[in-house]
mmCIF file of C-alpha atoms and ligand atoms in Angstrom:
data_model
loop_
_atom_site.group_PDB
_atom_site.id
_atom_site.type_symbol
_atom_site.label_atom_id
_atom_site.label_comp_id
_atom_site.label_asym_id
_atom_site.label_seq_id
_atom_site.Cartn_x
_atom_site.Cartn_y
_atom_site.Cartn_z
ATOM 1 C CA MET A 1339 220.979 438.927 13.044
ATOM 2 C CA SER A 1340 219.818 442.185 14.812
ATOM 3 C CA ASN A 1341 221.433 442.850 18.450
ATOM 4 C CA ARG A 1342 218.181 444.790 19.455
ATOM 5 C CA LYS A 1343 217.056 445.385 23.289
ATOM 6 C CA ALA A 1344 214.518 443.015 24.127
ATOM 7 C CA VAL A 1345 211.297 445.020 24.472
ATOM 8 C CA THR A 1346 209.691 445.102 27.596
ATOM 9 C CA LEU A 1347 206.663 446.632 29.006
ATOM 10 C CA HIS A 1348 209.206 449.668 30.669
ATOM 11 C CA ARG A 1349 210.149 449.813 27.210
ATOM 12 C CA LEU A 1350 206.996 450.235 25.638
ATOM 13 C CA ARG A 1351 206.104 452.844 28.255
ATOM 14 C CA GLU A 1352 209.618 454.893 27.432
ATOM 15 C CA MET A 1353 208.588 454.698 23.905
ATOM 16 C CA HIS A 1354 204.802 455.668 25.197
ATOM 17 C CA ALA A 1355 206.042 458.656 27.191
ATOM 18 C CA ALA A 1356 208.637 459.559 24.006
ATOM 19 C CA GLY A 1357 205.826 459.346 21.601
ATOM 20 C CA GLU A 1358 207.832 456.638 19.430
ATOM 21 C CA LYS A 1359 205.262 454.710 17.892
ATOM 22 C CA ILE A 1360 204.867 451.029 18.676
ATOM 23 C CA ALA A 1361 204.561 449.240 15.741
ATOM 24 C CA MET A 1362 202.717 445.559 16.175
ATOM 25 C CA LEU A 1363 201.990 442.567 14.016
ATOM 26 C CA THR A 1364 200.383 439.585 14.189
ATOM 27 C CA CYS A 1365 201.931 436.501 14.653
ATOM 28 C CA TYR A 1366 201.133 432.563 14.600
ATOM 29 C CA ASP A 1367 204.068 430.759 14.073
ATOM 30 C CA ALA A 1368 208.098 430.124 14.729
ATOM 31 C CA ALA A 1369 209.756 431.357 10.942
ATOM 32 C CA PHE A 1370 207.156 434.353 10.854
ATOM 33 C CA ALA A 1371 208.290 434.942 14.460
ATOM 34 C CA ARG A 1372 212.277 435.443 13.320
ATOM 35 C CA VAL A 1373 211.682 437.856 10.555
ATOM 36 C CA LEU A 1374 208.897 439.921 12.222
ATOM 37 C CA ASP A 1375 211.060 440.499 15.374
ATOM 38 C CA GLU A 1376 214.691 440.719 13.152
ATOM 39 C CA ALA A 1377 212.590 443.318 10.927
ATOM 40 C CA GLY A 1378 212.272 445.476 14.092
ATOM 41 C CA VAL A 1379 208.415 444.842 14.696
ATOM 42 C CA ASP A 1380 208.012 445.696 18.862
ATOM 43 C CA SER A 1381 205.523 443.278 19.613
ATOM 44 C CA LEU A 1382 203.799 440.265 17.908
ATOM 45 C CA LEU A 1383 200.417 439.500 18.745
ATOM 46 C CA VAL A 1384 199.699 435.401 18.892
ATOM 47 C CA GLY A 1385 195.754 436.471 17.553
ATOM 48 C CA ASP A 1386 193.198 434.223 17.612
ATOM 49 C CA SER A 1387 192.480 435.700 13.997
ATOM 50 C CA LEU A 1388 194.425 432.627 13.900
ATOM 51 C CA GLY A 1389 190.881 430.924 13.594
ATOM 52 C CA THR A 1390 189.952 433.243 10.326
ATOM 53 C CA VAL A 1391 193.519 433.408 8.684
ATOM 54 C CA LEU A 1392 194.987 429.668 9.492
ATOM 55 C CA GLN A 1393 192.157 427.465 9.614
ATOM 56 C CA GLY A 1394 189.458 428.839 7.228
ATOM 57 C CA ARG A 1395 186.695 429.352 9.800
ATOM 58 C CA PRO A 1396 184.304 432.288 9.387
ATOM 59 C CA THR A 1397 184.863 433.455 12.499
ATOM 60 C CA THR A 1398 187.107 433.837 15.437
ATOM 61 C CA LEU A 1399 185.163 432.141 18.229
ATOM 62 C CA ALA A 1400 185.789 428.635 17.820
ATOM 63 C CA VAL A 1401 189.548 428.689 18.708
ATOM 64 C CA SER A 1402 190.145 427.175 21.706
ATOM 65 C CA ILE A 1403 192.420 427.875 24.822
ATOM 66 C CA GLU A 1404 195.031 424.813 23.896
ATOM 67 C CA GLU A 1405 195.154 426.022 20.238
ATOM 68 C CA MET A 1406 196.007 429.922 21.196
ATOM 69 C CA ALA A 1407 198.864 427.938 23.824
ATOM 70 C CA TYR A 1408 200.077 425.739 21.037
ATOM 71 C CA HIS A 1409 200.634 428.836 18.583
ATOM 72 C CA THR A 1410 202.067 431.058 21.490
ATOM 73 C CA GLY A 1411 204.923 428.789 22.131
ATOM 74 C CA CYS A 1412 206.030 429.021 17.936
ATOM 75 C CA VAL A 1413 205.741 432.498 18.395
ATOM 76 C CA VAL A 1414 208.180 432.589 21.683
ATOM 77 C CA ARG A 1415 210.466 429.767 20.196
ATOM 78 C CA GLY A 1416 210.757 431.631 16.665
ATOM 79 C CA ASN A 1417 211.012 435.212 18.775
ATOM 80 C CA ARG A 1418 214.130 436.549 20.526
ATOM 81 C CA SER A 1419 212.953 440.313 21.340
ATOM 82 C CA ALA A 1420 209.725 441.433 20.580
ATOM 83 C CA TRP A 1421 206.842 441.761 22.986
ATOM 84 C CA VAL A 1422 204.818 438.710 23.117
ATOM 85 C CA ILE A 1423 201.502 439.339 23.627
ATOM 86 C CA ALA A 1424 198.805 436.118 23.379
ATOM 87 C CA ASP A 1425 194.825 436.333 22.830
ATOM 88 C CA MET A 1426 192.111 434.700 25.820
ATOM 89 C CA PRO A 1427 190.059 432.948 23.165
ATOM 90 C CA PHE A 1428 186.325 433.135 23.258
ATOM 91 C CA GLY A 1429 185.104 431.412 26.105
ATOM 92 C CA SER A 1430 187.976 431.531 28.053
ATOM 93 C CA TYR A 1431 187.801 434.481 30.819
ATOM 94 C CA GLN A 1432 183.809 435.054 30.151
ATOM 95 C CA GLN A 1433 182.838 432.612 33.077
ATOM 96 C CA SER A 1434 184.929 434.284 35.543
ATOM 97 C CA ALA A 1435 188.128 435.527 37.087
ATOM 98 C CA GLU A 1436 189.883 432.549 38.154
ATOM 99 C CA ALA A 1437 188.631 431.183 35.357
ATOM 100 C CA ALA A 1438 190.150 433.642 33.350
ATOM 101 C CA MET A 1439 193.381 433.255 35.434
ATOM 102 C CA ARG A 1440 193.784 429.471 34.960
ATOM 103 C CA ASN A 1441 193.714 429.895 31.304
ATOM 104 C CA ALA A 1442 196.003 432.816 30.885
ATOM 105 C CA THR A 1443 198.752 430.474 33.001
ATOM 106 C CA LEU A 1444 198.700 428.369 30.064
ATOM 107 C CA LEU A 1445 199.886 431.346 27.736
ATOM 108 C CA MET A 1446 201.812 432.805 30.443
ATOM 109 C CA GLN A 1447 204.123 429.269 30.551
ATOM 110 C CA GLN A 1448 203.908 429.036 26.865
ATOM 111 C CA GLY A 1449 206.567 432.376 27.083
ATOM 112 C CA ALA A 1450 203.741 434.988 26.440
ATOM 113 C CA HIS A 1451 204.487 437.985 28.005
ATOM 114 C CA MET A 1452 201.237 439.883 28.420
ATOM 115 C CA VAL A 1453 197.524 438.580 28.055
ATOM 116 C CA LYS A 1454 194.436 440.457 25.974
ATOM 117 C CA LEU A 1455 191.015 439.890 26.300
ATOM 118 C CA GLU A 1456 188.070 441.871 24.407
ATOM 119 C CA GLY A 1457 185.452 443.777 25.824
ATOM 120 C CA GLY A 1458 185.041 446.761 28.707
ATOM 121 C CA GLY A 1459 182.569 447.120 31.615
ATOM 122 C CA TRP A 1460 182.239 443.768 32.725
ATOM 123 C CA THR A 1461 185.644 442.930 31.820
ATOM 124 C CA ALA A 1462 187.327 445.514 34.387
ATOM 125 C CA PRO A 1463 187.123 443.449 37.733
ATOM 126 C CA ILE A 1464 188.658 440.401 35.676
ATOM 127 C CA VAL A 1465 191.955 443.006 34.114
ATOM 128 C CA ARG A 1466 192.437 443.334 38.489
ATOM 129 C CA PHE A 1467 192.723 439.959 39.100
ATOM 130 C CA LEU A 1468 194.819 439.869 36.466
ATOM 131 C CA VAL A 1469 196.785 442.203 36.563
ATOM 132 C CA ASP A 1470 197.410 441.763 40.542
ATOM 133 C CA ARG A 1471 198.574 438.321 40.011
ATOM 134 C CA GLY A 1472 201.577 439.070 37.663
ATOM 135 C CA VAL A 1473 199.382 438.983 34.380
ATOM 136 C CA PRO A 1474 200.103 442.148 32.220
ATOM 137 C CA VAL A 1475 196.672 442.677 30.570
ATOM 138 C CA CYS A 1476 196.282 443.880 26.983
ATOM 139 C CA ALA A 1477 192.549 445.338 26.759
ATOM 140 C CA HIS A 1478 190.364 445.370 23.291
ATOM 141 C CA LEU A 1479 187.535 447.465 22.924
ATOM 142 C CA GLY A 1480 185.659 449.199 19.757
ATOM 143 C CA PHE A 1481 185.161 446.095 17.227
ATOM 144 C CA THR A 1482 185.533 443.220 19.225
ATOM 145 C CA PRO A 1483 185.453 439.919 16.944
ATOM 146 C CA GLN A 1484 184.527 437.766 19.460
ATOM 147 C CA SER A 1485 181.237 439.568 19.633
ATOM 148 C CA VAL A 1486 180.988 439.772 15.934
ATOM 149 C CA HIS A 1487 177.303 438.339 16.221
ATOM 150 C CA ALA A 1488 176.131 440.445 19.024
ATOM 151 C CA LEU A 1489 177.098 443.414 17.051
ATOM 152 C CA GLY A 1490 175.942 442.692 14.107
ATOM 153 C CA GLY A 1491 178.614 441.942 11.805
ATOM 154 C CA TYR A 1492 181.949 443.955 10.959
ATOM 155 C CA ARG A 1493 180.721 447.390 11.944
ATOM 156 C CA VAL A 1494 182.628 450.432 12.976
ATOM 157 C CA GLN A 1495 181.836 451.290 16.647
ATOM 158 C CA GLY A 1496 181.554 454.987 18.626
ATOM 159 C CA ARG A 1497 180.020 456.782 16.135
ATOM 160 C CA ASP A 1498 177.242 458.564 17.877
ATOM 161 C CA GLU A 1499 177.708 459.891 20.863
ATOM 162 C CA ALA A 1500 176.014 457.691 23.194
ATOM 163 C CA ALA A 1501 178.548 454.528 21.930
ATOM 164 C CA ALA A 1502 181.679 457.048 22.009
ATOM 165 C CA ALA A 1503 180.931 458.096 25.620
ATOM 166 C CA THR A 1504 180.344 454.353 26.779
ATOM 167 C CA LEU A 1505 183.419 453.770 24.962
ATOM 168 C CA ARG A 1506 185.506 456.557 26.850
ATOM 169 C CA ARG A 1507 184.398 455.357 30.012
ATOM 170 C CA HIS A 1508 184.963 451.734 29.365
ATOM 171 C CA ALA A 1509 188.803 452.261 28.095
ATOM 172 C CA ALA A 1510 189.409 454.490 31.123
ATOM 173 C CA GLU A 1511 188.132 452.319 33.169
ATOM 174 C CA LEU A 1512 190.538 448.953 32.020
ATOM 175 C CA ALA A 1513 193.719 451.692 32.218
ATOM 176 C CA ALA A 1514 192.661 452.489 36.203
ATOM 177 C CA SER A 1515 191.833 449.068 36.388
ATOM 178 C CA GLY A 1516 195.694 448.397 35.123
ATOM 179 C CA ALA A 1517 195.769 447.446 31.469
ATOM 180 C CA GLU A 1518 199.243 448.639 30.511
ATOM 181 C CA LEU A 1519 197.860 448.399 26.163
ATOM 182 C CA LEU A 1520 194.829 449.245 24.684
ATOM 183 C CA VAL A 1521 193.704 447.760 20.836
ATOM 184 C CA LEU A 1522 191.488 450.125 19.156
ATOM 185 C CA GLU A 1523 189.643 448.620 16.174
ATOM 186 C CA MET A 1524 187.380 450.078 13.868
ATOM 187 C CA VAL A 1525 186.626 453.575 15.669
ATOM 188 C CA PRO A 1526 186.360 456.470 14.254
ATOM 189 C CA ALA A 1527 189.575 458.666 13.509
ATOM 190 C CA ALA A 1528 189.135 461.698 15.495
ATOM 191 C CA LEU A 1529 187.395 459.419 19.296
ATOM 192 C CA ALA A 1530 190.783 457.072 19.107
ATOM 193 C CA ARG A 1531 192.823 460.353 18.545
ATOM 194 C CA ASP A 1532 191.156 461.860 21.511
ATOM 195 C CA LEU A 1533 190.919 458.663 23.729
ATOM 196 C CA THR A 1534 194.587 458.317 23.088
ATOM 197 C CA LYS A 1535 195.767 461.735 24.462
ATOM 198 C CA SER A 1536 193.673 461.335 28.037
ATOM 199 C CA LEU A 1537 194.921 457.486 28.787
ATOM 200 C CA PRO A 1538 197.930 457.086 30.458
ATOM 201 C CA ILE A 1539 198.682 453.977 28.411
ATOM 202 C CA PRO A 1540 199.227 453.429 24.882
ATOM 203 C CA VAL A 1541 196.533 453.133 22.450
ATOM 204 C CA ILE A 1542 197.587 450.522 19.177
ATOM 205 C CA GLY A 1543 195.012 451.179 16.946
ATOM 206 C CA ILE A 1544 193.316 449.191 13.795
ATOM 207 C CA GLY A 1545 190.890 450.957 11.689
ATOM 208 C CA ALA A 1546 191.312 453.362 14.217
ATOM 209 C CA GLY A 1547 194.038 456.670 12.642
ATOM 210 C CA VAL A 1548 196.643 457.895 12.971
ATOM 211 C CA GLY A 1549 196.732 459.316 16.017
ATOM 212 C CA CYS A 1550 197.271 456.175 18.046
ATOM 213 C CA SER A 1551 200.144 455.431 19.812
ATOM 214 C CA GLY A 1552 200.484 452.639 17.499
ATOM 215 C CA GLN A 1553 199.404 450.404 14.926
ATOM 216 C CA VAL A 1554 198.796 446.848 14.815
ATOM 217 C CA LEU A 1555 197.700 444.747 11.224
ATOM 218 C CA VAL A 1556 196.805 441.286 10.554
ATOM 219 C CA LEU A 1557 200.117 439.916 9.345
ATOM 220 C CA HIS A 1558 198.380 438.177 6.173
ATOM 221 C CA ASP A 1559 196.283 440.776 5.240
ATOM 222 C CA MET A 1560 198.976 443.103 5.116
ATOM 223 C CA LEU A 1561 201.040 440.706 2.706
ATOM 224 C CA GLY A 1562 198.276 440.491 0.844
ATOM 225 C CA LEU A 1563 197.667 436.647 1.410
ATOM 226 C CA THR A 1564 193.754 436.862 2.569
ATOM 227 C CA GLY A 1565 192.035 438.416 -0.277
ATOM 228 C CA GLY A 1566 190.325 440.878 2.471
ATOM 229 C CA ASP A 1567 189.546 444.375 0.889
ATOM 230 C CA PHE A 1568 189.193 445.791 4.605
ATOM 231 C CA LYS A 1569 189.575 449.892 4.153
ATOM 232 C CA PHE A 1570 191.805 450.070 6.722
ATOM 233 C CA VAL A 1571 194.689 447.635 5.384
ATOM 234 C CA ARG A 1572 197.709 448.186 3.391
ATOM 235 C CA ASN A 1573 199.433 445.669 1.187
ATOM 236 C CA PHE A 1574 203.061 446.295 1.511
ATOM 237 C CA LEU A 1575 204.072 443.070 -0.178
ATOM 238 C CA ASP A 1576 202.917 445.124 -3.023
ATOM 239 C CA GLY A 1577 206.186 446.446 -4.562
ATOM 240 C CA ALA A 1578 208.504 445.600 -2.178
ATOM 241 C CA ASP A 1579 211.756 442.947 -2.878
ATOM 242 C CA GLY A 1580 210.214 440.086 -0.111
ATOM 243 C CA ILE A 1581 208.708 439.405 3.123
ATOM 244 C CA GLU A 1582 211.253 440.903 5.146
ATOM 245 C CA SER A 1583 211.387 443.596 3.413
ATOM 246 C CA ALA A 1584 207.686 444.652 3.601
ATOM 247 C CA VAL A 1585 207.876 444.657 7.335
ATOM 248 C CA ARG A 1586 210.361 446.692 7.304
ATOM 249 C CA LYS A 1587 208.199 449.320 5.195
ATOM 250 C CA TYR A 1588 205.332 448.304 7.335
ATOM 251 C CA VAL A 1589 207.630 449.250 10.629
ATOM 252 C CA ALA A 1590 208.804 452.704 9.110
ATOM 253 C CA ASP A 1591 205.842 453.638 7.965
ATOM 254 C CA VAL A 1592 204.531 453.494 11.002
ATOM 255 C CA LYS A 1593 206.861 454.955 13.027
ATOM 256 C CA GLY A 1594 206.684 458.012 10.982
ATOM 257 C CA GLY A 1595 202.944 458.327 11.142
ATOM 258 C CA ARG A 1596 202.797 457.558 7.406
ATOM 259 C CA PHE A 1597 200.593 454.103 7.910
ATOM 260 C CA PRO A 1598 197.462 454.800 8.500
ATOM 261 C CA ASP A 1599 196.657 457.289 6.317
ATOM 262 C CA ASP A 1600 193.798 458.721 7.320
ATOM 263 C CA ALA A 1601 191.973 459.504 3.626
ATOM 264 C CA LEU A 1602 192.395 456.285 2.975
ATOM 265 C CA HIS A 1603 192.616 453.737 5.691
ATOM 266 C CA SER A 1604 190.722 455.598 7.971
ATOM 267 C CA PHE A 1605 186.776 456.148 9.207
HETATM 268 O O1 KIV B 1416 193.211 438.312 17.410
HETATM 269 C C1 KIV B 1416 193.541 439.344 16.464
HETATM 270 O O2 KIV B 1416 194.058 439.146 14.674
HETATM 271 C C2 KIV B 1416 193.637 440.672 16.794
HETATM 272 C C3 KIV B 1416 193.625 441.952 16.067
HETATM 273 C C4 KIV B 1416 192.822 441.900 14.883
HETATM 274 C C5 KIV B 1416 193.877 443.128 16.799
HETATM 275 O O3 KIV B 1416 192.979 440.951 17.884
#
Protein backbone atom coordinates (compact mmCIF):
# COMPACT_ATOMS: atom_id res chain seq x y z
CA MET A 1 0.00 0.00 0.00
CA SER A 2 1.40 3.43 -0.89
CA ASN A 3 1.82 5.96 1.90
CA ARG A 4 0.98 8.95 -0.25
CA LYS A 5 -0.38 11.91 1.70
CA ALA A 6 -4.01 12.81 1.04
CA VAL A 7 -4.50 15.10 -1.94
CA THR A 8 -6.28 18.19 -0.63
CA LEU A 9 -7.37 21.43 -2.24
CA HIS A 10 -4.25 22.99 -0.74
CA ARG A 11 -2.08 20.30 -2.39
CA LEU A 12 -3.80 20.86 -5.75
CA ARG A 13 -3.07 24.59 -5.46
CA GLU A 14 0.56 23.78 -4.60
CA MET A 15 0.86 21.49 -7.63
CA HIS A 16 -0.59 24.22 -9.83
CA ALA A 17 1.81 26.82 -8.45
CA ALA A 18 4.77 24.45 -8.96
CA GLY A 19 3.68 23.54 -12.51
CA GLU A 20 3.18 19.88 -11.57
CA LYS A 21 0.57 18.31 -13.85
CA ILE A 22 -2.57 16.92 -12.22
CA ALA A 23 -3.61 13.39 -13.28
CA MET A 24 -7.36 12.73 -13.02
CA LEU A 25 -9.46 9.77 -14.16
CA THR A 26 -13.13 8.99 -13.87
CA CYS A 27 -14.03 6.27 -11.39
CA TYR A 28 -17.35 4.72 -10.42
CA ASP A 29 -16.70 1.98 -7.86
CA ALA A 30 -14.60 0.94 -4.88
CA ALA A 31 -12.45 -1.67 -6.66
CA PHE A 32 -11.21 0.75 -9.30
CA ALA A 33 -10.89 3.55 -6.73
CA ARG A 34 -8.41 1.38 -4.81
CA VAL A 35 -6.35 0.63 -7.94
CA LEU A 36 -6.34 4.23 -9.20
CA ASP A 37 -5.43 5.64 -5.81
CA GLU A 38 -2.58 3.13 -5.42
CA ALA A 39 -1.36 3.97 -8.92
CA GLY A 40 -0.98 7.64 -7.98
CA VAL A 41 -3.98 9.25 -9.69
CA ASP A 42 -4.36 12.65 -8.02
CA SER A 43 -8.10 13.01 -8.44
CA LEU A 44 -10.99 10.61 -9.05
CA LEU A 45 -13.98 12.06 -10.89
CA VAL A 46 -17.25 10.27 -10.27
CA GLY A 47 -18.50 11.38 -13.65
CA ASP A 48 -22.07 11.26 -14.85
CA SER A 49 -20.42 9.53 -17.82
CA LEU A 50 -21.44 6.49 -15.77
CA GLY A 51 -24.74 6.89 -17.62
CA THR A 52 -23.07 5.94 -20.90
CA VAL A 53 -20.17 3.81 -19.63
CA LEU A 54 -21.92 1.70 -16.96
CA GLN A 55 -25.59 2.00 -17.84
CA GLY A 56 -25.26 1.82 -21.62
CA ARG A 57 -27.36 4.92 -22.24
CA PRO A 58 -26.80 7.12 -25.31
CA THR A 59 -26.15 10.27 -23.22
CA THR A 60 -25.60 11.33 -19.58
CA LEU A 61 -28.97 13.07 -19.36
CA ALA A 62 -30.92 10.37 -17.49
CA VAL A 63 -28.47 9.97 -14.62
CA SER A 64 -30.12 10.83 -11.29
CA ILE A 65 -28.71 12.45 -8.15
CA GLU A 66 -29.45 9.21 -6.27
CA GLU A 67 -27.29 7.25 -8.74
CA MET A 68 -24.51 9.82 -8.42
CA ALA A 69 -24.70 9.62 -4.62
CA TYR A 70 -24.56 5.81 -4.73
CA HIS A 71 -21.48 5.70 -6.96
CA THR A 72 -19.80 8.51 -5.01
CA GLY A 73 -20.14 6.47 -1.82
CA CYS A 74 -18.67 3.40 -3.57
CA VAL A 75 -15.64 5.37 -4.81
CA VAL A 76 -15.06 7.06 -1.46
CA ARG A 77 -15.00 3.70 0.34
CA GLY A 78 -12.32 2.34 -2.03
CA ASN A 79 -10.20 5.49 -2.02
CA ARG A 80 -7.59 6.45 0.54
CA SER A 81 -5.83 9.58 -0.64
CA ALA A 82 -7.05 10.90 -4.01
CA TRP A 83 -9.21 14.03 -4.29
CA VAL A 84 -12.78 12.91 -5.09
CA ILE A 85 -15.01 15.04 -7.32
CA ALA A 86 -18.66 14.11 -7.91
CA ASP A 87 -20.65 15.30 -10.89
CA MET A 88 -23.92 17.14 -10.36
CA PRO A 89 -26.18 15.40 -12.90
CA PHE A 90 -28.54 17.08 -15.37
CA GLY A 91 -31.50 18.69 -13.58
CA SER A 92 -29.81 18.79 -10.16
CA TYR A 93 -28.58 22.41 -10.27
CA GLN A 94 -30.41 24.16 -13.12
CA GLN A 95 -33.56 25.25 -11.23
CA SER A 96 -32.07 27.29 -8.39
CA ALA A 97 -29.03 27.75 -6.19
CA GLU A 98 -31.03 26.26 -3.31
CA ALA A 99 -31.77 23.10 -5.30
CA ALA A 100 -28.09 22.91 -6.25
CA MET A 101 -27.10 23.17 -2.58
CA ARG A 102 -29.61 20.45 -1.59
CA ASN A 103 -28.24 18.09 -4.23
CA ALA A 104 -24.58 18.95 -3.59
CA THR A 105 -25.26 18.08 0.06
CA LEU A 106 -26.23 14.52 -0.96
CA LEU A 107 -22.88 14.10 -2.75
CA MET A 108 -20.79 15.70 0.00
CA GLN A 109 -22.53 13.51 2.60
CA GLN A 110 -21.28 10.48 0.65
CA GLY A 111 -17.74 11.78 1.07
CA ALA A 112 -17.15 13.79 -2.12
CA HIS A 113 -14.55 16.53 -1.63
CA MET A 114 -15.86 18.72 -4.46
CA VAL A 115 -18.77 18.81 -6.91
CA LYS A 116 -18.60 19.54 -10.63
CA LEU A 117 -21.22 21.29 -12.70
CA GLU A 118 -21.36 22.08 -16.40
CA GLY A 119 -21.80 25.40 -18.19
CA GLY A 120 -20.85 29.04 -17.97
CA GLY A 121 -22.62 32.39 -17.57
CA TRP A 122 -25.78 31.36 -15.72
CA THR A 123 -23.82 28.95 -13.49
CA ALA A 124 -21.58 31.63 -11.92
CA PRO A 125 -24.08 32.67 -9.18
CA ILE A 126 -24.74 28.99 -8.41
CA VAL A 127 -21.01 28.37 -8.04
CA ARG A 128 -20.73 31.37 -5.69
CA PHE A 129 -23.73 30.13 -3.64
CA LEU A 130 -22.17 26.68 -3.17
CA VAL A 131 -18.65 27.95 -2.50
CA ASP A 132 -19.93 30.42 0.13
CA ARG A 133 -21.57 27.48 1.90
CA GLY A 134 -18.43 25.35 2.05
CA VAL A 135 -18.79 23.25 -1.10
CA PRO A 136 -15.70 23.33 -3.34
CA VAL A 137 -16.70 23.50 -7.01
CA CYS A 138 -15.11 22.35 -10.25
CA ALA A 139 -16.52 24.08 -13.34
CA HIS A 140 -16.78 22.42 -16.77
CA LEU A 141 -16.67 24.37 -20.06
CA GLY A 142 -16.14 23.65 -23.75
CA PHE A 143 -18.08 20.59 -24.86
CA THR A 144 -20.50 19.96 -21.99
CA PRO A 145 -22.10 16.51 -22.42
CA GLN A 146 -25.35 17.43 -20.63
CA SER A 147 -25.95 19.97 -23.46
CA VAL A 148 -25.15 17.51 -26.24
CA HIS A 149 -28.48 18.12 -28.01
CA ALA A 150 -28.27 21.90 -27.69
CA LEU A 151 -24.69 21.81 -29.03
CA GLY A 152 -25.68 19.69 -32.05
CA GLY A 153 -23.65 16.60 -31.11
CA TYR A 154 -20.06 15.89 -30.07
CA ARG A 155 -18.34 18.93 -31.54
CA VAL A 156 -15.20 20.86 -30.74
CA GLN A 157 -16.12 24.17 -29.02
CA GLY A 158 -14.51 27.61 -29.21
CA ARG A 159 -13.25 27.26 -32.76
CA ASP A 160 -14.22 30.75 -33.95
CA GLU A 161 -13.20 34.05 -32.35
CA ALA A 162 -16.67 34.85 -30.93
CA ALA A 163 -17.05 31.41 -29.34
CA ALA A 164 -13.50 31.58 -27.98
CA ALA A 165 -14.19 35.03 -26.46
CA THR A 166 -17.36 33.70 -24.74
CA LEU A 167 -15.42 30.76 -23.37
CA ARG A 168 -12.68 33.03 -22.01
CA ARG A 169 -15.30 35.28 -20.36
CA HIS A 170 -17.17 32.35 -18.79
CA ALA A 171 -13.93 30.83 -17.47
CA ALA A 172 -12.88 34.14 -15.87
CA GLU A 173 -16.35 34.59 -14.30
CA LEU A 174 -16.32 31.07 -12.86
CA ALA A 175 -12.87 31.52 -11.34
CA ALA A 176 -13.98 34.89 -9.90
CA SER A 177 -17.06 33.16 -8.46
CA GLY A 178 -14.88 30.78 -6.49
CA ALA A 179 -14.53 27.71 -8.73
CA GLU A 180 -11.27 26.00 -7.74
CA LEU A 181 -10.83 23.81 -10.82
CA LEU A 182 -11.99 23.95 -14.41
CA VAL A 183 -12.49 20.97 -16.72
CA LEU A 184 -12.13 22.03 -20.34
CA GLU A 185 -13.46 19.53 -22.88
CA MET A 186 -12.88 19.39 -26.63
CA VAL A 187 -11.49 22.84 -27.35
CA PRO A 188 -8.59 23.76 -29.64
CA ALA A 189 -5.22 23.18 -27.96
CA ALA A 190 -4.05 26.76 -28.58
CA LEU A 191 -7.11 28.25 -26.88
CA ALA A 192 -6.81 25.85 -23.93
CA ARG A 193 -3.13 26.71 -23.50
CA ASP A 194 -3.94 30.44 -23.51
CA LEU A 195 -6.80 30.03 -21.05
CA THR A 196 -4.64 27.93 -18.73
CA LYS A 197 -2.00 30.67 -18.66
CA SER A 198 -4.55 33.40 -17.98
CA LEU A 199 -6.56 31.71 -15.18
CA PRO A 200 -5.57 31.59 -11.50
CA ILE A 201 -6.96 28.03 -11.10
CA PRO A 202 -5.86 24.66 -12.57
CA VAL A 203 -7.42 23.71 -15.90
CA ILE A 204 -7.92 19.98 -16.45
CA GLY A 205 -8.17 19.15 -20.13
CA ILE A 206 -9.91 16.36 -22.02
CA GLY A 207 -9.37 16.79 -25.72
CA ALA A 208 -7.88 20.21 -24.98
CA GLY A 209 -4.19 19.67 -25.61
CA VAL A 210 -1.09 19.25 -23.51
CA GLY A 211 -0.93 22.90 -22.40
CA CYS A 212 -3.48 22.42 -19.59
CA SER A 213 -2.56 22.09 -15.89
CA GLY A 214 -3.66 18.44 -15.93
CA GLN A 215 -5.65 15.83 -17.81
CA VAL A 216 -8.72 13.69 -17.31
CA LEU A 217 -9.98 10.72 -19.30
CA VAL A 218 -12.94 8.41 -18.89
CA LEU A 219 -11.44 5.30 -17.24
CA HIS A 220 -13.17 2.80 -19.50
CA ASP A 221 -12.02 4.73 -22.60
CA MET A 222 -8.34 4.68 -21.56
CA LEU A 223 -8.62 0.96 -20.83
CA GLY A 224 -10.04 0.36 -24.31
CA LEU A 225 -13.33 -0.99 -22.95
CA THR A 226 -15.77 1.37 -24.60
CA GLY A 227 -14.81 0.86 -28.23
CA GLY A 228 -15.18 4.62 -28.81
CA ASP A 229 -12.81 6.25 -31.26
CA PHE A 230 -12.55 9.72 -29.76
CA LYS A 231 -9.44 11.37 -31.15
CA PHE A 232 -8.33 12.53 -27.69
CA VAL A 233 -8.30 9.06 -26.12
CA ARG A 234 -5.33 6.71 -25.92
CA ASN A 235 -5.67 3.06 -24.91
CA PHE A 236 -3.13 2.73 -22.08
CA LEU A 237 -3.85 -0.99 -21.59
CA ASP A 238 -2.32 -1.64 -25.00
CA GLY A 239 1.11 -3.09 -24.25
CA ALA A 240 0.71 -2.77 -20.45
CA ASP A 241 1.00 -5.64 -17.93
CA GLY A 242 -2.40 -5.03 -16.46
CA ILE A 243 -4.80 -2.34 -15.29
CA GLU A 244 -2.61 -0.91 -12.53
CA SER A 245 0.39 -0.63 -14.82
CA ALA A 246 -1.78 1.02 -17.51
CA VAL A 247 -2.94 3.58 -14.96
CA ARG A 248 0.63 4.15 -13.71
CA LYS A 249 1.68 4.78 -17.32
CA TYR A 250 -1.18 7.28 -17.72
CA VAL A 251 -0.09 9.13 -14.55
CA ALA A 252 3.56 9.15 -15.67
CA ASP A 253 2.69 10.35 -19.18
CA VAL A 254 0.40 13.12 -17.93
CA LYS A 255 2.99 14.29 -15.38
CA GLY A 256 5.77 14.10 -17.95
CA GLY A 257 3.80 16.08 -20.56
CA ARG A 258 3.80 13.05 -22.93
CA PHE A 259 0.02 12.71 -22.92
CA PRO A 260 -1.77 14.07 -24.79
CA ASP A 261 0.41 14.32 -27.86
CA ASP A 262 -0.94 17.41 -29.61
CA ALA A 263 -0.13 15.95 -33.02
CA LEU A 264 -2.34 12.90 -32.33
CA HIS A 265 -4.91 13.68 -29.66
CA SER A 266 -5.70 17.39 -29.87
CA PHE A 267 -7.74 19.79 -32.01
O1 LIG B 1 -18.73 12.72 -16.68
C1 LIG B 1 -17.53 12.72 -17.01
O2 LIG B 1 -16.88 11.68 -17.12
C2 LIG B 1 -16.89 14.00 -17.29
C3 LIG B 1 -15.56 13.94 -17.97
C4 LIG B 1 -15.77 13.69 -19.42
C5 LIG B 1 -14.76 15.16 -17.74
O3 LIG B 1 -17.43 15.02 -17.04
